[in-house]
Coordinates of C-alpha atoms and ligand atoms in Angstrom, one line a residue:
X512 CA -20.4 67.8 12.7
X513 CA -20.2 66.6 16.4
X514 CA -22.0 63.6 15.2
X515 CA -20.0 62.7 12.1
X516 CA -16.9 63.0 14.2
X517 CA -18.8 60.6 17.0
X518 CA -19.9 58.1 15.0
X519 CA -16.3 58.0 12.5
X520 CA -14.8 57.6 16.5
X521 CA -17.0 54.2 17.2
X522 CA -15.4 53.2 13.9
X523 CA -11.8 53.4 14.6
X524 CA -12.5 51.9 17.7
X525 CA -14.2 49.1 16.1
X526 CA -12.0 48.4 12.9
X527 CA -9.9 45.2 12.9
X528 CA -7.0 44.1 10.7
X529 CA -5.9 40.7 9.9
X530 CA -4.0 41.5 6.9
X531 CA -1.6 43.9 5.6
X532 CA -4.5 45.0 3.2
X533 CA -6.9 45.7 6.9
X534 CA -3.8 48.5 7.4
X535 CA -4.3 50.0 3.9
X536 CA -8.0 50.6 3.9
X537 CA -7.9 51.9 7.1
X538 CA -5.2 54.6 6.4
X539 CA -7.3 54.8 3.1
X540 CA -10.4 56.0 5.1
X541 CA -8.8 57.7 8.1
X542 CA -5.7 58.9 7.9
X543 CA -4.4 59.4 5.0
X544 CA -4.6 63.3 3.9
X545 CA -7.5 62.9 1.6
X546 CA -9.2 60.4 4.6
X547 CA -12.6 61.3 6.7
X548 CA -10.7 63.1 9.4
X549 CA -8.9 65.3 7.1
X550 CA -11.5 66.1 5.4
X551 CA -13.1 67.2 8.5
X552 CA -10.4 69.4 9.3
X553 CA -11.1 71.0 6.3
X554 CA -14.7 71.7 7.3
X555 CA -13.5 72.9 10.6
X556 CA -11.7 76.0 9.0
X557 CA -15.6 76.9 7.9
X558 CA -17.3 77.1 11.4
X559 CA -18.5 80.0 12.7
X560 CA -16.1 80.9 15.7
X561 CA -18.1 80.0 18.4
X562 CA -18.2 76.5 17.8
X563 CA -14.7 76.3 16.7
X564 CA -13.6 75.3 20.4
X565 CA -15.7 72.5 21.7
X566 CA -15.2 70.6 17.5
X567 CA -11.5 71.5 17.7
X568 CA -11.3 69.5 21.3
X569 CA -13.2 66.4 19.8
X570 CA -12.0 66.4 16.3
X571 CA -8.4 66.3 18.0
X572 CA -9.4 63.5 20.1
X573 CA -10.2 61.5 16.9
X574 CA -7.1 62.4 15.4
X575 CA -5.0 60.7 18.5
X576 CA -7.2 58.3 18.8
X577 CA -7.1 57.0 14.8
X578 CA -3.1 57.2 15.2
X579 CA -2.9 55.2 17.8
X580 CA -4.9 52.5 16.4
X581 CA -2.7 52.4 13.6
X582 CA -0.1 51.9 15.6
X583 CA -1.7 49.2 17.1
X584 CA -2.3 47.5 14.0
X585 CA 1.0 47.9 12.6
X586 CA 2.9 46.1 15.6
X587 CA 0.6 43.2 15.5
X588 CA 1.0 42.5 12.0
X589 CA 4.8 42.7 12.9
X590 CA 4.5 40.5 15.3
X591 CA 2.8 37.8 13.0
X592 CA 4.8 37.9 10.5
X593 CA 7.9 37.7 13.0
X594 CA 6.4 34.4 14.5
X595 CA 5.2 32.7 11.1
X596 CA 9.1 33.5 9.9
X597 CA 10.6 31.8 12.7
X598 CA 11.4 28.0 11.2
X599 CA 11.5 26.1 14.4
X600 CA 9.6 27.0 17.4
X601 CA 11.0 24.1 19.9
X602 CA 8.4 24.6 22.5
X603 CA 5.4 23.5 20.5
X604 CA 4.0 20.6 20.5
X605 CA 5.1 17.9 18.1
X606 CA 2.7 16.8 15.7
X607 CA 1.0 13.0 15.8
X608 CA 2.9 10.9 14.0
X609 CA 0.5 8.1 12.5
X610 CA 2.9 5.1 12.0
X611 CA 2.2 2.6 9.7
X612 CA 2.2 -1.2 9.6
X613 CA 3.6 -3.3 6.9
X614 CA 1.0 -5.5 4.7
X615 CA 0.8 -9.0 6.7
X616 CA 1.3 -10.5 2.6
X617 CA 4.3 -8.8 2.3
X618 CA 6.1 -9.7 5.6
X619 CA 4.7 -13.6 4.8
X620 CA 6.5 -13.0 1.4
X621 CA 9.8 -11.4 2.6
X622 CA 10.0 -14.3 5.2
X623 CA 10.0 -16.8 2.3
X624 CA 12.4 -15.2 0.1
X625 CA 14.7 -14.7 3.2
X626 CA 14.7 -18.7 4.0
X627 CA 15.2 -19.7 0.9
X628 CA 17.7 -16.9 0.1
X629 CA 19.8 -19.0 2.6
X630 CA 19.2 -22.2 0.8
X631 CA 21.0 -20.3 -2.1
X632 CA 17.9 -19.3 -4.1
X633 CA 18.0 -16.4 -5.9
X634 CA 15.1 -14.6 -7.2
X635 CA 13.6 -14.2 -10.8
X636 CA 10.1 -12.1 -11.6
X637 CA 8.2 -12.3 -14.7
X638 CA 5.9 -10.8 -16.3
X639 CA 1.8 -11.1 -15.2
X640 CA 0.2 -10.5 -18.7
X641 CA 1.7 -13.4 -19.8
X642 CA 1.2 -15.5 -23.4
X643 CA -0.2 -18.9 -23.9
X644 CA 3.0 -20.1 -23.9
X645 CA 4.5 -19.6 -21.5
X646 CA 1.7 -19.9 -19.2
X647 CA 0.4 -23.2 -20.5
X648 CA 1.7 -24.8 -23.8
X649 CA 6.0 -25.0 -22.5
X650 CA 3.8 -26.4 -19.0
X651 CA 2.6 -29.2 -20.8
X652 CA -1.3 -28.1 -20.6
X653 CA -3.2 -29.9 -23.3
X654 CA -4.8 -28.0 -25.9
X655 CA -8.2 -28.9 -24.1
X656 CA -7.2 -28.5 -20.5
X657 CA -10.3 -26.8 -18.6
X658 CA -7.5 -24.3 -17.1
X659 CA -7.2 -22.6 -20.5
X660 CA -11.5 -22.4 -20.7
X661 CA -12.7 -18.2 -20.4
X662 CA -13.9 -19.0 -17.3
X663 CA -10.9 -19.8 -15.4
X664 CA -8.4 -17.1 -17.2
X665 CA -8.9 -13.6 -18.0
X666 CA -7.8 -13.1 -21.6
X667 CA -7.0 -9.7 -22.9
X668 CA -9.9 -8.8 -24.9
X669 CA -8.0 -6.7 -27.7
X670 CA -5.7 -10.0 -27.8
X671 CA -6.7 -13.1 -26.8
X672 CA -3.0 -14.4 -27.1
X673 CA -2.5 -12.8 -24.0
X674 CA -3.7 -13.7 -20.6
X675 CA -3.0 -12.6 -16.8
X676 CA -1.0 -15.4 -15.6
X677 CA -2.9 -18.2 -13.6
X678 CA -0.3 -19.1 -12.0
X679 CA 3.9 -18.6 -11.1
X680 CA 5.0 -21.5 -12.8
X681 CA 5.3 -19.4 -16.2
X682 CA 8.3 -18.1 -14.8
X683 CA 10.0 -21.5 -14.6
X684 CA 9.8 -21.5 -18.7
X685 CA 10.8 -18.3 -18.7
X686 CA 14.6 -18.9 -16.7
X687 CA 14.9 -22.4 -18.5
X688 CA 14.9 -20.4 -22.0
X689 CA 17.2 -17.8 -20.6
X690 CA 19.4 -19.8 -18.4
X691 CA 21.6 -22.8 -18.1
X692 CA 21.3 -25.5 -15.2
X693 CA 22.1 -25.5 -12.4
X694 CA 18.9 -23.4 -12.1
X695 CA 17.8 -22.4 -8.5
X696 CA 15.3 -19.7 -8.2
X697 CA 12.2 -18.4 -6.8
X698 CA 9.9 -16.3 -7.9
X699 CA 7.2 -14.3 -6.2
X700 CA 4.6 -12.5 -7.2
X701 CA 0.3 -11.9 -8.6
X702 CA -1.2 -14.2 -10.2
X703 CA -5.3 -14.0 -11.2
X704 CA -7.9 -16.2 -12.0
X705 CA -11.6 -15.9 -12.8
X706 CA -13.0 -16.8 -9.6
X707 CA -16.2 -15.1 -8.0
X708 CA -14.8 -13.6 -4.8
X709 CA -15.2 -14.6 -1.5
X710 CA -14.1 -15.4 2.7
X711 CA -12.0 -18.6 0.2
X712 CA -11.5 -17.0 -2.9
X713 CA -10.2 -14.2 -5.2
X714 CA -10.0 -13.3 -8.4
X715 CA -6.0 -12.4 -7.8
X716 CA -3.5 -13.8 -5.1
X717 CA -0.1 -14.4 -4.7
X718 CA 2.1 -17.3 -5.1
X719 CA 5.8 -17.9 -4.7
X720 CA 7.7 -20.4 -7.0
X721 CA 10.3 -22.6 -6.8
X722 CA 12.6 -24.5 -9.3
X723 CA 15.6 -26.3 -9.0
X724 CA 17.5 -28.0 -11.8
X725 CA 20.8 -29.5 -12.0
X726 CA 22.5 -33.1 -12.8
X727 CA 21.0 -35.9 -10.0
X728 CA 18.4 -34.0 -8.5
X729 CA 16.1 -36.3 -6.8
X730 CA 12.5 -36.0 -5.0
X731 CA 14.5 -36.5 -1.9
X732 CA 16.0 -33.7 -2.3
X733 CA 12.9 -31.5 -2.5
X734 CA 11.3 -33.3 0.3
X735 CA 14.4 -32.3 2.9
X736 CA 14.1 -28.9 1.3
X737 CA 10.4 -28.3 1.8
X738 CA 10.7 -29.5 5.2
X739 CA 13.3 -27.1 6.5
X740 CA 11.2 -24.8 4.5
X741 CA 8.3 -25.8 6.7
X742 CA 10.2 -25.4 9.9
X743 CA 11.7 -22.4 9.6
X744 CA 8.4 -20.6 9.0
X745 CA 5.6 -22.8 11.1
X746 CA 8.0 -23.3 13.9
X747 CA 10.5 -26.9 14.9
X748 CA 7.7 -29.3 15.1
X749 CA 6.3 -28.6 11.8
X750 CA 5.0 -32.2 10.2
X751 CA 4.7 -32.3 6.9
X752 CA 3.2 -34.8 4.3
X753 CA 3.1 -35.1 0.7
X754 CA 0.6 -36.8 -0.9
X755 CA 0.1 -38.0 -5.0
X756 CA -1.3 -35.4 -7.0
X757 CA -1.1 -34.7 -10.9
X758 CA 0.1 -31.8 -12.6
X759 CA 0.6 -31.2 -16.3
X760 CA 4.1 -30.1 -15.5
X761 CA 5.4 -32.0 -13.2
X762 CA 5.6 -35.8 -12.9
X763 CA 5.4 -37.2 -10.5
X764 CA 3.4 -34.7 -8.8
X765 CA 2.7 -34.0 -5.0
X766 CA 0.7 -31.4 -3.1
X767 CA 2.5 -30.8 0.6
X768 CA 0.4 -30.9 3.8
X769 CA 1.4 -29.0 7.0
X770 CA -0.3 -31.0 10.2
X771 CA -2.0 -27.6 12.1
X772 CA -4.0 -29.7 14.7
X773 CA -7.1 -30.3 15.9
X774 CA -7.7 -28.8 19.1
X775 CA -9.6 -25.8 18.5
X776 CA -13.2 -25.8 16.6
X777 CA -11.3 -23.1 14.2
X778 CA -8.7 -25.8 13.8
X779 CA -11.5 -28.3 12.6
X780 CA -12.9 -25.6 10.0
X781 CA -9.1 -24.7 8.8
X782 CA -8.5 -28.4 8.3
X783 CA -12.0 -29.5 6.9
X784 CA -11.3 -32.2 10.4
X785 CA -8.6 -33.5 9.3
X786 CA -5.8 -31.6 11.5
X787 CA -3.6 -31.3 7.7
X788 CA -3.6 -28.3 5.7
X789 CA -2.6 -28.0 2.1
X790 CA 0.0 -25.6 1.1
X791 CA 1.6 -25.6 -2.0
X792 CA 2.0 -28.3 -5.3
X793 CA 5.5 -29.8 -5.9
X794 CA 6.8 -32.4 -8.3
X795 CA 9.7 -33.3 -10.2
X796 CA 9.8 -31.8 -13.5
X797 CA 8.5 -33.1 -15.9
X798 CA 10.8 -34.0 -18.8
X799 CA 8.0 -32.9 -21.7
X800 CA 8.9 -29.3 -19.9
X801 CA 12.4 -29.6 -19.5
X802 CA 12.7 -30.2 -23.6
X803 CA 10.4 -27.4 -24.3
X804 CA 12.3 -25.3 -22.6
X805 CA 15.8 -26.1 -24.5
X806 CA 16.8 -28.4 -21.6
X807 CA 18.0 -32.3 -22.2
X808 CA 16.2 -34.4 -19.4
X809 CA 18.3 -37.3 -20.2
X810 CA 21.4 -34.9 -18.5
X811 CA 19.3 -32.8 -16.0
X812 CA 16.5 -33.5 -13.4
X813 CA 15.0 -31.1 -11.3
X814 CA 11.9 -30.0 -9.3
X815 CA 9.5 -27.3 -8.7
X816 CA 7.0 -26.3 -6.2
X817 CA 4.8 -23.4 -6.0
X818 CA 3.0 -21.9 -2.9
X819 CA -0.3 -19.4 -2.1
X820 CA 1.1 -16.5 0.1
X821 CA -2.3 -15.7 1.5
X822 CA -2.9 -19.4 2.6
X823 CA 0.0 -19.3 4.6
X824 CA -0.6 -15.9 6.1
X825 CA -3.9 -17.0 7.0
X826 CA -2.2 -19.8 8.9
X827 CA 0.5 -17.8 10.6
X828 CA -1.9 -14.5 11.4
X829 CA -5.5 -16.3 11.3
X830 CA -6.7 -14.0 8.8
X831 CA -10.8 -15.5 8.9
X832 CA -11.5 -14.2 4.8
X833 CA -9.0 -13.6 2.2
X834 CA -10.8 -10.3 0.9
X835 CA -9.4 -8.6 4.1
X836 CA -6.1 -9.0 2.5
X837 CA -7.1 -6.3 -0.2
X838 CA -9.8 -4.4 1.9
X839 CA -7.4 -1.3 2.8
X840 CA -9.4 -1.3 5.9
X841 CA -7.3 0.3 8.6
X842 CA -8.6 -1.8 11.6
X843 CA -7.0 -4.7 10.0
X844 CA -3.6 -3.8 8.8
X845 CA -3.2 -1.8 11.9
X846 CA -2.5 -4.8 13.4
X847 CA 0.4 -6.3 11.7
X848 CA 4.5 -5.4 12.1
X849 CA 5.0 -1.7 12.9
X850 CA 7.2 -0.2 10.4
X851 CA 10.1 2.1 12.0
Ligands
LIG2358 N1 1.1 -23.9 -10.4 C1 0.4 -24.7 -9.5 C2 -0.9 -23.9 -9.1 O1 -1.0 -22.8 -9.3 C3 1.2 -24.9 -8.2 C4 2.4 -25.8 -8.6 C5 2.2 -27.2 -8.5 C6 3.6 -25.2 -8.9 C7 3.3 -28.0 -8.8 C8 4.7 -26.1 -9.2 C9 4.5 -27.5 -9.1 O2 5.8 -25.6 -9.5 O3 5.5 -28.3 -9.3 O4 -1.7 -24.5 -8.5

């Protein structure tokens, strides 16, 4: 009996509790009346007098010693649940807060909208599975322009009517249907083609739009307003150029140059040598468009331009490979406008 009583001893000492369920099997096995030690009380009734002493001393011992483990146990488990109760401990230490940093596109693309905004622009969307129609036909694309050819557009394979827009000028069709002159929007947003990907190109990117129609509008008037475009975002000094270019929608038609330099070697790979960089398309619309779109261009002129976002963030930030754009990868958009 000694040695029962010993060895149950080593256990109490031993037991640990975690959990409010630690508590009950220990009361289950020690100290509750149907436990080991009460059990051994029991057997104590049976010994022969003699030994009665010397068991009674240790089997007492146990006893005190078993209760004041419970004890013990019970006031640390107050304890935790006292301190995991508490809602605000003030002294601990905060938490790192892992800020984040807005997309370089979207600050480039906010910064548009916001100068031209001031020009009196509002701003329209559309939609980016887009129809033929609106997309190419209203823009004057011939029936056998290569842009409408598989390999330039995805075409919705359940419905070949439907394509992901090549480009933001469907929207223009869209706010001549639904709108009277004057017209003076811009409109932002994704636009795809079927290109293999690359440090130059993407299958999707982003362009902003611009139209402006109304009695007398003249090329001279988009020229003074792509050059205050120009300054406000490339700085004062900004130089622009526009040179002849064609475009099914637009005649005549002009792609816009912004003079970058030459004094770097990355300035001579930006601008193939030639210290220019191209930016955006621009023309006057042309009047095939304005009729398609329930407009009379014998009352109303007006012109459009559209830009590539990631062209001009690549100039403003140096962004080496458009696919970093779309990447996710941390190291790179950690570096762009803290947010908060
Ligand atoms: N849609 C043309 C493109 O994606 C850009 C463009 C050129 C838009 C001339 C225009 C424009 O509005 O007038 O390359």
């Amino acid at each position: 009996m000694q040695e029962k009583i010993k060895q149950l001893l080593e256990e109490v000492n031993a037991f640990q509790v975690s959990i409010e369920d630690d508590l009950e099997s220990f009361k289950r096995k020690f100290t509750n009346k149907k436990g080991e030690i009460n059990q051994l009380f029991g057997e104590f009734k049976a010994l022969p007098g003699d030994q009665k002493k010397l068991v009674g001393q240790t089997l007492n011992q146990l006893k005190t010693r078993a209760t004041e483990r419970l004890n013990e146990f019970q006031a640390s488990l107050k304890a935790q649940s006292v301190s995991s109760d508490r809602p605000h401990d003030l002294t601990l230490p905060g938490d790192a807060h892992v800020q984040g940093a807005r997309h370089p596109l979207t600050t480039v693309l906010n910064r548009i909208v916001s100068i031209f905004e001031r020009l009196g622009f509002t701003v329209a969307e559309g939609p980016e599975i887009e129809d033929d129609w609106h997309n190419f036909s209203a823009l004057n694309f011939p029936d056998n322009h290569p842009a409408r050819d598989m390999q330039d557009t995805f075409f919705v394979q359940r419905n070949p009517d439907y394509l992901l827009r090549t480009h933001t000028s469907s929207v223009q069709v869209r706010v001549m249907e639904d709108s009277e002159p004057p017209i003076k929007v811009l409109s932002p947003g994704r636009v795809y083609r079927n290109e293999a990907i690359s440090a130059r190109a993407h299958c999707f990117f982003h362009q902003v739009e611009g139209l402006v129609i109304d009695k007398g509008i003249s090329f001279a008037d988009m020229k003074q307003t792509l050059q205050y475009f120009s300054s406000e975002i490339f700085g004062d000094q900004a130089r622009i150029k526009l040179r002849p270019s064609y475009f099914p929608f637009t005649e005549i038609s002009a792609e816009m140059d912004v003079y970058w330099g030459l004094e770097t070697e990355d300035d001579y790979r930006i601008t193939k040598g030639t210290g220019w960089v191209e930016i955006m398309g621009c023309g006057m619309v042309d009047p095939n468009v304005l009729r398609n779109c329930g407009i009379d261009p014998e009352v109303y002129s007006g012109y459009a331009f559209g830009m590539g976002v990631e062209r001009i963030a690549q100039l403003l930030y140096r962004v080496p490979d458009l696919r970093l754009y779309s990447q996710n990868d941390i190291r790179f958009l950690k570096q762009f406008e803290r947010i908060g």
